[in-house]
Short mmCIF file of C-alpha atoms in Angstrom, two decimals:
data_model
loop_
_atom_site.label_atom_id
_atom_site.label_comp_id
_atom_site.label_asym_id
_atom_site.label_seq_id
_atom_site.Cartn_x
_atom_site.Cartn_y
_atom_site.Cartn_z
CA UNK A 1 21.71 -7.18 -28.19
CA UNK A 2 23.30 -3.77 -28.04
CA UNK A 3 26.64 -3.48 -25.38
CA UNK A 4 25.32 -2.82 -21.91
CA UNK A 5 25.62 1.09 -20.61
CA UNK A 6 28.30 1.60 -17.68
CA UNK A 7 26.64 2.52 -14.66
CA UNK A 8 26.50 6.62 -14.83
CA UNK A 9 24.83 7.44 -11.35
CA UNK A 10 21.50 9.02 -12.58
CA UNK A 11 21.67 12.96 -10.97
CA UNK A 12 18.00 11.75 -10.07
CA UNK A 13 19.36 9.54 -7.63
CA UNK A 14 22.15 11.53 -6.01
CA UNK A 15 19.17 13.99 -5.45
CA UNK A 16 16.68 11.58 -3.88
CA UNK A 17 19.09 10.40 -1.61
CA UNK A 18 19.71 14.08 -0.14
CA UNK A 19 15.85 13.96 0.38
CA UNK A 20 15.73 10.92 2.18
CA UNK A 21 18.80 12.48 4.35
CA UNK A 22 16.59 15.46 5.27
CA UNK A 23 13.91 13.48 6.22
CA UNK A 24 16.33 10.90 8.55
CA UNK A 25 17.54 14.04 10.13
CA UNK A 26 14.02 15.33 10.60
CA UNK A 27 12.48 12.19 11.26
CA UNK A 28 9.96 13.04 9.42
CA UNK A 29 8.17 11.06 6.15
CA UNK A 30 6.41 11.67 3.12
CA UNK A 31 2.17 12.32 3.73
CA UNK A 32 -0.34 13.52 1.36
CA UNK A 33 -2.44 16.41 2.18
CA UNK A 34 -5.35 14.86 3.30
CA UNK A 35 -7.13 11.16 3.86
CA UNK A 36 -7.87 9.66 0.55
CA UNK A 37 -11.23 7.96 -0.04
CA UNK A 38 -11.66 5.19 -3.00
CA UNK A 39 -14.90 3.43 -3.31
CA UNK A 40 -14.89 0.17 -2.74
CA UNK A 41 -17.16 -0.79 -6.13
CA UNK A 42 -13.81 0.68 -7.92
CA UNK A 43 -12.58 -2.60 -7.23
CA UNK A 44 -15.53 -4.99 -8.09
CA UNK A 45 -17.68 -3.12 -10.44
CA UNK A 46 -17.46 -5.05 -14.34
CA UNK A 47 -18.19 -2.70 -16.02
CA UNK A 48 -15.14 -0.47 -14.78
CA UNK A 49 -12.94 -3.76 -14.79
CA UNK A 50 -13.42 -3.45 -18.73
CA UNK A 51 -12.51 -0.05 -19.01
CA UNK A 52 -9.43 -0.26 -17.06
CA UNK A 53 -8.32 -2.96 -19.63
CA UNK A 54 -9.57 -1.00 -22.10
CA UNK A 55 -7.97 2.28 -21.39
CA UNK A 56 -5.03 1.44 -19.50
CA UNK A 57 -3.40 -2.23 -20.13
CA UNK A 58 -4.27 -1.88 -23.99
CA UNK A 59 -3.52 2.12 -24.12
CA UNK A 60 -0.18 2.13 -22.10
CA UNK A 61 3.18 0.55 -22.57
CA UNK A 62 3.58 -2.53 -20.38
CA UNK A 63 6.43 -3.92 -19.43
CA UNK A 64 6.31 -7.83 -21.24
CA UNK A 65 10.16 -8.91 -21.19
CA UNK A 66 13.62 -8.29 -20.38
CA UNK A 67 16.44 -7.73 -22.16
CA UNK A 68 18.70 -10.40 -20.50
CA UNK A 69 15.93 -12.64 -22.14
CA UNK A 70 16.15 -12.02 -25.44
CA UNK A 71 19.89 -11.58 -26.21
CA UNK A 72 20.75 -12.93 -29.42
CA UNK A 73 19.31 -12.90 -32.60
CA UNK A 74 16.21 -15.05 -33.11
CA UNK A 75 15.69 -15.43 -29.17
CA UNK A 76 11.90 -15.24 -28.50
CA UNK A 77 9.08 -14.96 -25.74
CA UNK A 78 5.37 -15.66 -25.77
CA UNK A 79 3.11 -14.22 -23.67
CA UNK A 80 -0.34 -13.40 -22.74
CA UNK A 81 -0.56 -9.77 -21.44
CA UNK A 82 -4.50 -8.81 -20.52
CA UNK A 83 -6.22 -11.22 -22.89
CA UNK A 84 -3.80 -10.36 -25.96
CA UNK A 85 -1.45 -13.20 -27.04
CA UNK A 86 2.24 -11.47 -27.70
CA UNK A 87 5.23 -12.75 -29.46
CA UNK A 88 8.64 -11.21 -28.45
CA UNK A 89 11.53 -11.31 -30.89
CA UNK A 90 14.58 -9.68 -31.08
CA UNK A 91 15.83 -10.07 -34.89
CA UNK A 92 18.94 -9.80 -36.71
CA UNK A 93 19.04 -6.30 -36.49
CA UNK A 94 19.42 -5.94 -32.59
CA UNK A 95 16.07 -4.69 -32.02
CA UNK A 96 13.35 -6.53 -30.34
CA UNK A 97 10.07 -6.86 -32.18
CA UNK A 98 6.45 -7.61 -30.67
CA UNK A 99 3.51 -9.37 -32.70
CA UNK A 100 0.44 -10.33 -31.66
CA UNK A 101 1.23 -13.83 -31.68
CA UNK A 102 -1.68 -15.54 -33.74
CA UNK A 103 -1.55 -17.00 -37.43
CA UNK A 104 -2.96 -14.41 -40.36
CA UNK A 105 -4.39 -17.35 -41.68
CA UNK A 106 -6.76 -18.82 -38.97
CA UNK A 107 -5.44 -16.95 -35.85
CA UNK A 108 -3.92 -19.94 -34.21
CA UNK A 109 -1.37 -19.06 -31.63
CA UNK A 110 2.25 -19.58 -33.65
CA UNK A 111 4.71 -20.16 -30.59
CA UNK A 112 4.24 -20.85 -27.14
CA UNK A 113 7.00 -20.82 -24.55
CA UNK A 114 11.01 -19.45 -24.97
CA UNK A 115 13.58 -20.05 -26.66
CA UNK A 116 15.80 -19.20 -30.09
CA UNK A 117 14.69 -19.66 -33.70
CA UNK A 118 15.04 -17.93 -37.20
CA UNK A 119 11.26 -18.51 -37.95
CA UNK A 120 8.46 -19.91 -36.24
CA UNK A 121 5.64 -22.76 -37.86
CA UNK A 122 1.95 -22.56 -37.15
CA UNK A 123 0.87 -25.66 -35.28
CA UNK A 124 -1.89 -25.47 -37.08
CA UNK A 125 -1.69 -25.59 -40.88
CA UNK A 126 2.02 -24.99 -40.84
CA UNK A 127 2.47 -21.31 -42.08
CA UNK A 128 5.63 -19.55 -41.28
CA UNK A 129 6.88 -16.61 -40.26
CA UNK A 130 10.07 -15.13 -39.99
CA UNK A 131 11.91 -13.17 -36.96
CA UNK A 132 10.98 -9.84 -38.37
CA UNK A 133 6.99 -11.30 -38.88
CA UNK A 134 6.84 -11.54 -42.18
CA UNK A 135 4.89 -14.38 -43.55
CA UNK A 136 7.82 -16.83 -45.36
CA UNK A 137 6.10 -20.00 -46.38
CA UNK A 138 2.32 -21.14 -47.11
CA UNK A 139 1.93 -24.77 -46.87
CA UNK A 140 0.53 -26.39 -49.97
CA UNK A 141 0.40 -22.98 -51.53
CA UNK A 142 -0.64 -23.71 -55.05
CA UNK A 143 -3.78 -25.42 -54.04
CA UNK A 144 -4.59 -22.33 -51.12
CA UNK A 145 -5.43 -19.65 -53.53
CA UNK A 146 -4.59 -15.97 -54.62
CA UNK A 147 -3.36 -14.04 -51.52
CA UNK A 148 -1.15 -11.48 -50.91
CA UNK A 149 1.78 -12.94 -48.58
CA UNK A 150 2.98 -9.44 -48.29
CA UNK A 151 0.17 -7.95 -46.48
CA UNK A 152 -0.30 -11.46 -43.83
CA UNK A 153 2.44 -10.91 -41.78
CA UNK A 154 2.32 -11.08 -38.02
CA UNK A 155 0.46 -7.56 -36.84
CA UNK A 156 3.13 -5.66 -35.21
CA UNK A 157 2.69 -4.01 -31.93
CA UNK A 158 4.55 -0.88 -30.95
CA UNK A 159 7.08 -1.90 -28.74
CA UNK A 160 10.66 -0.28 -27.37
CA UNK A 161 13.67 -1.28 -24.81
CA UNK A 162 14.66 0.96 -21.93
CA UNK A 163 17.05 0.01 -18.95
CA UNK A 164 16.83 -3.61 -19.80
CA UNK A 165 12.82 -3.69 -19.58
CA UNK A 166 10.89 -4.47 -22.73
CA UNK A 167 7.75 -2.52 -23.75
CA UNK A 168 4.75 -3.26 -25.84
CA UNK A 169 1.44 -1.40 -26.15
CA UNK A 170 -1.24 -3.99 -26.98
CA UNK A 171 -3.12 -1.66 -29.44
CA UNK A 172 -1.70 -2.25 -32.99
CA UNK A 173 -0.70 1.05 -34.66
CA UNK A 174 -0.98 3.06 -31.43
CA UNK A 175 1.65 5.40 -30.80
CA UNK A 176 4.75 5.08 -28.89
CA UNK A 177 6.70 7.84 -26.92
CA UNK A 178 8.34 6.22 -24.48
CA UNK A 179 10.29 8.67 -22.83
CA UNK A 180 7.24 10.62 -22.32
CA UNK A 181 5.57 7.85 -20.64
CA UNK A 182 8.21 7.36 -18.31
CA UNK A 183 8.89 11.15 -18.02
CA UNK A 184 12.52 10.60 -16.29
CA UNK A 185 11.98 7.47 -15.09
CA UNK A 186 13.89 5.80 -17.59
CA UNK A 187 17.08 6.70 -17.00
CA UNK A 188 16.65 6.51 -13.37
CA UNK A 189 16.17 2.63 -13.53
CA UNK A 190 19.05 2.43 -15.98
CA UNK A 191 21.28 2.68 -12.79
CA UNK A 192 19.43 -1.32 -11.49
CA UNK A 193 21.41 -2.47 -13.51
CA UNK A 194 18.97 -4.81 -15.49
CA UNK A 195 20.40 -5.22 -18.74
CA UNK A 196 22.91 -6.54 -17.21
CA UNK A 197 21.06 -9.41 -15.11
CA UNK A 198 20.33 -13.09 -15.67
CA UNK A 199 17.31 -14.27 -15.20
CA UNK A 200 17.26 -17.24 -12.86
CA UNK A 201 13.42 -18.12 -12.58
CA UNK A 202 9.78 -17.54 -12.90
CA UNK A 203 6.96 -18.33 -11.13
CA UNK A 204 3.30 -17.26 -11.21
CA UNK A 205 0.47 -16.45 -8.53
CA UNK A 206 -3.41 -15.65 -8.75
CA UNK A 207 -4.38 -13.14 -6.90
CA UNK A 208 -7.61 -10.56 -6.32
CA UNK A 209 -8.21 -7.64 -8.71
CA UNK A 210 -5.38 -5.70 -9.67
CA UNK A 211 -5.23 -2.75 -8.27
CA UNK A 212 -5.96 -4.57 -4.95
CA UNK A 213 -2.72 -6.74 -5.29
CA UNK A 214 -0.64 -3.40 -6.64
CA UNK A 215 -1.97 -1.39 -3.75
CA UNK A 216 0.54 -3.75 -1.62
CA UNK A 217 3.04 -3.19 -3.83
CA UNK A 218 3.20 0.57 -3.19
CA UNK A 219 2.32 0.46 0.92
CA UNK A 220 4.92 -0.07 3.38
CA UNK A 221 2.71 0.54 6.41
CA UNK A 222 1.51 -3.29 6.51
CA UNK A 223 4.91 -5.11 6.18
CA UNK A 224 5.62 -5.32 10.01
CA UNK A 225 2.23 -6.45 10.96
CA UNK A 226 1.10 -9.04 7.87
CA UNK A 227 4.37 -10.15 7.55
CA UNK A 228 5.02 -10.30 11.00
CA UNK A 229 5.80 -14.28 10.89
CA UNK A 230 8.15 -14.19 7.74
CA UNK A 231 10.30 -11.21 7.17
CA UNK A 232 8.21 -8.19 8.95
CA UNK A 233 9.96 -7.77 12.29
CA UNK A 234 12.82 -6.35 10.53
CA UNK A 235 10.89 -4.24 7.46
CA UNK A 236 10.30 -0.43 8.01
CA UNK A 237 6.73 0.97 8.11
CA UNK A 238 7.28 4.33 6.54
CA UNK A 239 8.00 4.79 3.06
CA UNK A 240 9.14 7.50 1.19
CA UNK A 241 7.59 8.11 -2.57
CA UNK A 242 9.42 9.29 -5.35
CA UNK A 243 7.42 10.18 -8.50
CA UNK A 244 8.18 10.04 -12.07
CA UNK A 245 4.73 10.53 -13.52
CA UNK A 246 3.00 7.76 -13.27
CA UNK A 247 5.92 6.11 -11.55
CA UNK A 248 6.89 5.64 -7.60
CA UNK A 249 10.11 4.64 -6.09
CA UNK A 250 8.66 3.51 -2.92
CA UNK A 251 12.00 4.15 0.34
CA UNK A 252 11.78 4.40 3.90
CA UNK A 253 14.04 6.71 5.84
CA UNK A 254 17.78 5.60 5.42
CA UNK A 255 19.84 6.24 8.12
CA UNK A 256 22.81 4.43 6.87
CA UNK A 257 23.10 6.95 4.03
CA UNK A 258 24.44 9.55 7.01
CA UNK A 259 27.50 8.05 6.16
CA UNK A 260 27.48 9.42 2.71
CA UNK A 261 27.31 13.10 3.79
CA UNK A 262 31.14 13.56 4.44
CA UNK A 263 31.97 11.93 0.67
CA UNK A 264 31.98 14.10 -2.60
CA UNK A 265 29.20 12.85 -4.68
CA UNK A 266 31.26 11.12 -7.34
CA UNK A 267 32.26 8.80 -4.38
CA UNK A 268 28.74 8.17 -3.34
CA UNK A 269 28.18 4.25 -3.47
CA UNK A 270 25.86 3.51 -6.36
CA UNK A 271 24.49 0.15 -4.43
CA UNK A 272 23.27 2.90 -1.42
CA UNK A 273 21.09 4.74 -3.91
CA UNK A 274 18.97 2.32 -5.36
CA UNK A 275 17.23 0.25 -2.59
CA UNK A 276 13.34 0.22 -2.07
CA UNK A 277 10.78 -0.79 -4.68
CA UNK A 278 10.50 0.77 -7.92
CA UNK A 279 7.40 0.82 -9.31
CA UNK A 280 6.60 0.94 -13.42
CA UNK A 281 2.52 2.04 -13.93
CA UNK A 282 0.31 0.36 -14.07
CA UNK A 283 1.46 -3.19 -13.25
CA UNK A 284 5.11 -3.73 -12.34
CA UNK A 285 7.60 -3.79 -9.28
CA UNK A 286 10.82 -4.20 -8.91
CA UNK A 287 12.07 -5.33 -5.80
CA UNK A 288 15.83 -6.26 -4.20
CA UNK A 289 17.46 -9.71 -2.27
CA UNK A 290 20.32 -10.90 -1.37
CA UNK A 291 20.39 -15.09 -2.56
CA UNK A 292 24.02 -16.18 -3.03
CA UNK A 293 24.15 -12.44 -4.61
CA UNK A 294 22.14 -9.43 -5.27
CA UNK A 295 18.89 -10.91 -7.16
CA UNK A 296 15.98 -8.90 -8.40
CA UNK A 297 12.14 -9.91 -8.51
CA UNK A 298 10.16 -8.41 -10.90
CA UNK A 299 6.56 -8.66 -10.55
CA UNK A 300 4.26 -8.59 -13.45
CA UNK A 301 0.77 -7.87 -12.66
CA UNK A 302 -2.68 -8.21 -15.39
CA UNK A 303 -6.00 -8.30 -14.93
CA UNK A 304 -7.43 -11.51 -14.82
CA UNK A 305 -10.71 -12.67 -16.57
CA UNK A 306 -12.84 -11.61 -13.82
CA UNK A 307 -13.04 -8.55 -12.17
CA UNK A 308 -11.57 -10.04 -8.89
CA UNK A 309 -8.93 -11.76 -10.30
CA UNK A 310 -5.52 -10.90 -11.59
CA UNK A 311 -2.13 -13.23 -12.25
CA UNK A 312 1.19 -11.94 -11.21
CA UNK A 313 4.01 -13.08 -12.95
CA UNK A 314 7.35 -12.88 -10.73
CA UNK A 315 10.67 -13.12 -12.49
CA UNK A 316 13.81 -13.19 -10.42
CA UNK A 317 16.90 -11.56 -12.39
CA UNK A 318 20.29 -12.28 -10.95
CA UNK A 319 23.04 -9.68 -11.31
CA UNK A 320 26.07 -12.23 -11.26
CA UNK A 321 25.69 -15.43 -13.04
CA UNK A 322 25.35 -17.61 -10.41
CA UNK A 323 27.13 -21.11 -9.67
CA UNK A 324 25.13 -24.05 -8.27
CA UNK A 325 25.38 -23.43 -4.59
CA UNK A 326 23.91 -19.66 -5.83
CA UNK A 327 21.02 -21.53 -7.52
CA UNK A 328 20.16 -23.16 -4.81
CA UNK A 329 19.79 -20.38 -2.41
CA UNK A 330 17.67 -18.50 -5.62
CA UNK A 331 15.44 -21.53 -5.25
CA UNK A 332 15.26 -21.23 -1.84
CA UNK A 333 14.49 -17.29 -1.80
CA UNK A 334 11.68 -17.88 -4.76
CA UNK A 335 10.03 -20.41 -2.72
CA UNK A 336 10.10 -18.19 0.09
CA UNK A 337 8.81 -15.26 -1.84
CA UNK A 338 6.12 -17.21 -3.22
CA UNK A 339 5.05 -18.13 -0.07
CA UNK A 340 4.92 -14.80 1.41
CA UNK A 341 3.03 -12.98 -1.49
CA UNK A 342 0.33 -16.09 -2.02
CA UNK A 343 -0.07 -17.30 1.45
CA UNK A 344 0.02 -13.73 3.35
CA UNK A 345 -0.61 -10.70 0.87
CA UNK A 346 -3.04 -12.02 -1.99
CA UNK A 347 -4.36 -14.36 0.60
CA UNK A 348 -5.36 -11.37 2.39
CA UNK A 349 -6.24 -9.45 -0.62
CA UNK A 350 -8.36 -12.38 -1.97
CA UNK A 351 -10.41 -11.91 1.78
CA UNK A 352 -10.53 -8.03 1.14
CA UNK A 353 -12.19 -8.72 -2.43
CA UNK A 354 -15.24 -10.62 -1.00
CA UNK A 355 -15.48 -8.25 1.52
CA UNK A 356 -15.96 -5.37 -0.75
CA UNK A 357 -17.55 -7.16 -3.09
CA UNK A 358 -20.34 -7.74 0.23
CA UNK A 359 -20.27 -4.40 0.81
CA UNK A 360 -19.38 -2.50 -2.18
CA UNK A 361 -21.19 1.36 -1.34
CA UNK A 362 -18.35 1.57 1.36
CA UNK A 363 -15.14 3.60 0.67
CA UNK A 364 -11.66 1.87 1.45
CA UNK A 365 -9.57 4.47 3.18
CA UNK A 366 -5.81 5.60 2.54
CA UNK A 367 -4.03 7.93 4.65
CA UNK A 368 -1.82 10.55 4.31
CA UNK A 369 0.84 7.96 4.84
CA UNK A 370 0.36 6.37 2.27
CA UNK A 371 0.39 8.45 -0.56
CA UNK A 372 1.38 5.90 -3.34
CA UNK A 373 -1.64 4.51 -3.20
CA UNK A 374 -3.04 7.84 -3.40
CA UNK A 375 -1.42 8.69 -6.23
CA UNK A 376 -1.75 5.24 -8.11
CA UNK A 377 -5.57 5.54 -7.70
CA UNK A 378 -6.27 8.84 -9.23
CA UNK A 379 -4.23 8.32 -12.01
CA UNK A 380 -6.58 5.34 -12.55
CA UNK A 381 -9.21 6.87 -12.50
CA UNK A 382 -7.57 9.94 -14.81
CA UNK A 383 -6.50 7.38 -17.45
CA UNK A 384 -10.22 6.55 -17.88
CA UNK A 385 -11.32 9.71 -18.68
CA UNK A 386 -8.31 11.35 -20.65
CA UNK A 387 -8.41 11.03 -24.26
CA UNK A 388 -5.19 9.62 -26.33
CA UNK A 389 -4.22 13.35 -26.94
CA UNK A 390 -4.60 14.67 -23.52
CA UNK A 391 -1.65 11.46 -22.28
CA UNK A 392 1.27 13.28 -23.02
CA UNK A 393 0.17 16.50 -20.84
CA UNK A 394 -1.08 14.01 -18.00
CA UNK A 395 2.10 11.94 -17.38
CA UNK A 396 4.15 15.18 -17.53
CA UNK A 397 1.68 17.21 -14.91
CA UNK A 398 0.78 14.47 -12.19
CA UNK A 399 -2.32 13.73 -10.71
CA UNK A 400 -0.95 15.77 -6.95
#
């Protein structure tokens, strides 16, 4: 893997800061022009369920690995990202590499699971493949037949590293511009720190559809009240939202960033700039704790099979190596954290779904404080109906 950046203080965040300043001094917060309206069927309608799939989790990049997971050569990661089995590698040549991970002979799935190896053996009939995909070895070849081994390599997917996230678009020979996707955002979440991180654990929870579990993700106004037995008493209700295209930083007013006002900005502290949630469209968040240390949870969220289900995949990245007493309290933060998103959010989100799906001509409301969810919605329901060409233009212009 390529040296890690030095922290550089993103301008971005020096400037966001001074925003959320204004707003402490106001005491005002972010609100959208008006009361949003989203139909309810938008969340249990099929038909729209496949299109969403379709058009978003195999058009877009998606966020599939880390970089602190694939460091050396050969390291590799299997996973299944909306229905398409993937194959992360990073090969010889630093760069990581994504296949869809089934055999060219008989489409078997070729690796399951993590780990480090130079080439990886079909379960199946026992073809092999090499780190870079290419098809090395064809088990009792002289009885299979004429084939080109040249042309049966794994498929490639498109796939690119930024700030220690790594992408994939599931549509073989799509294109790939990066940068414009994340118009800025990039090099804002270079400043986490993720490259950097170790990760520490993984867990998984079902949920309901997916925009009804991301719709938490991006909504601060419900921490104090459905978390009001875990961690809500002391969570803010108002948020601040920061967007980068598609993609929200999610805040609330800082006062303790008054204390930053007197200091020249070189001398702002880079750990007072990057608190809240950061959100990657359409299906990630990124999320701050303290266990033993500063640990990140990064939340992975797909579609499921049905239209009101989805899995969310959490991954818990550790900025410090940590010794065993640190493990331990990581163990005992995941636990908690699983607790809290499958016994009180998706617990409630799972009630919400049948409820809709009951009543599904009604319209579920968000208001001008929460403009997030605003925002994440219509560019939903933009992606459907923009063409591959007109992408670019979108994620550069906004949906506001």
């Amino acid at each position: 893997m390529r040296d890690a950046k030095p922290f550089h203080r993103c301008k971005a965040l020096v400037e966001m800061a001074r925003r959320n300043l204004a707003h402490v001094k106001a005491g005002t917060i972010d609100q959208a022009p008006s009361v949003e309206r989203v139909p309810a069927h938008h969340y249990c309608d099929p038909q729209r369920a496949r299109a969403e799939r379709d058009r978003i989790f195999r058009r877009l990049p998606l966020v599939l690995g880390f970089s602190c997971e694939l460091r050396e050569a050969g390291a590799y990661k299997a996973i299944e990202a909306a229905g398409v089995p993937v194959l992360l590698v990073r090969g010889e040549d630093g760069a990581v590499r994504a296949f869809v991970n089934a055999c060219s002979h008989r489409g078997a799935i070729v690796v399951e699971g993590a780990g480090c190896a130079r080439r990886f053996s079909c379960p199946y009939h026992g073809w092999t493949y090499g780190a870079d995909g290419r098809l090395l070895g064809i088990a009792d070849r002289s009885h299979f037949g004429e084939i080109d081994a040249a042309r049966l390599g794994l498929t490639a997917l498109p796939c690119a590293e930024r700030a220690g996230l790594v992408f994939a678009v599931l549509r073989p020979g799509a294109p790939l511009d990066l940068d414009g996707f994340l118009s800025g955002y990039g090099e804002v979440i270079e400043d986490l720190g993720l490259e950097r991180c170790h990760l520490v654990g993984r867990q998984a929870i079902a949920g309901p559809n997916w925009k009804l579990a991301y719709d938490g993700y991006l909504d601060f106004y419900h921490l104090p009240i459905l978390h009001r037995n875990s961690f809500g008493p002391r969570m803010p209700s108002q948020a601040l939202y920061d967007a980068f295209g598609p993609h929200q930083r999610v805040s609330a007013p800082d006062r303790r960033l008054l204390r930053l006002e007197a200091l020249p900005e070189e001398e702002w502290d880079l750990e007072a700039l990057v608190g809240g949630v950061w959100t990657v469209f359409p299906h990630v968040s990124i999320a701050d704790f303290q266990a033993g240390g500063k640990i990140y949870m990064v939340s992975q969220l797909f579609p499921g099979e049905g239209v009101g289900e989805s899995l969310t995949i959490q991954s818990f990245l550790a900025t410090t190596a940590p010794d065993d007493a640190g493990k331990a309290e990581i163990a005992r933060t995941m636990q908690f954290l699983l607790q809290v998103v499958r016994d009180e959010d998706y617990a409630t989100g799972l009630r919400i779904q049948r409820a809709l799906e009951a009543d599904p001509n009604r319209d579920v409301l968000f208001g001008r404080n929460e403009w997030g969810g605003q925002r994440f919605h219509r560019f939903v329901a933009a992606l459907l109906q923009a063409e591959d060409s007109e992408l670019p233009a979108l994620f550069t212009a906004g949906v506001d």
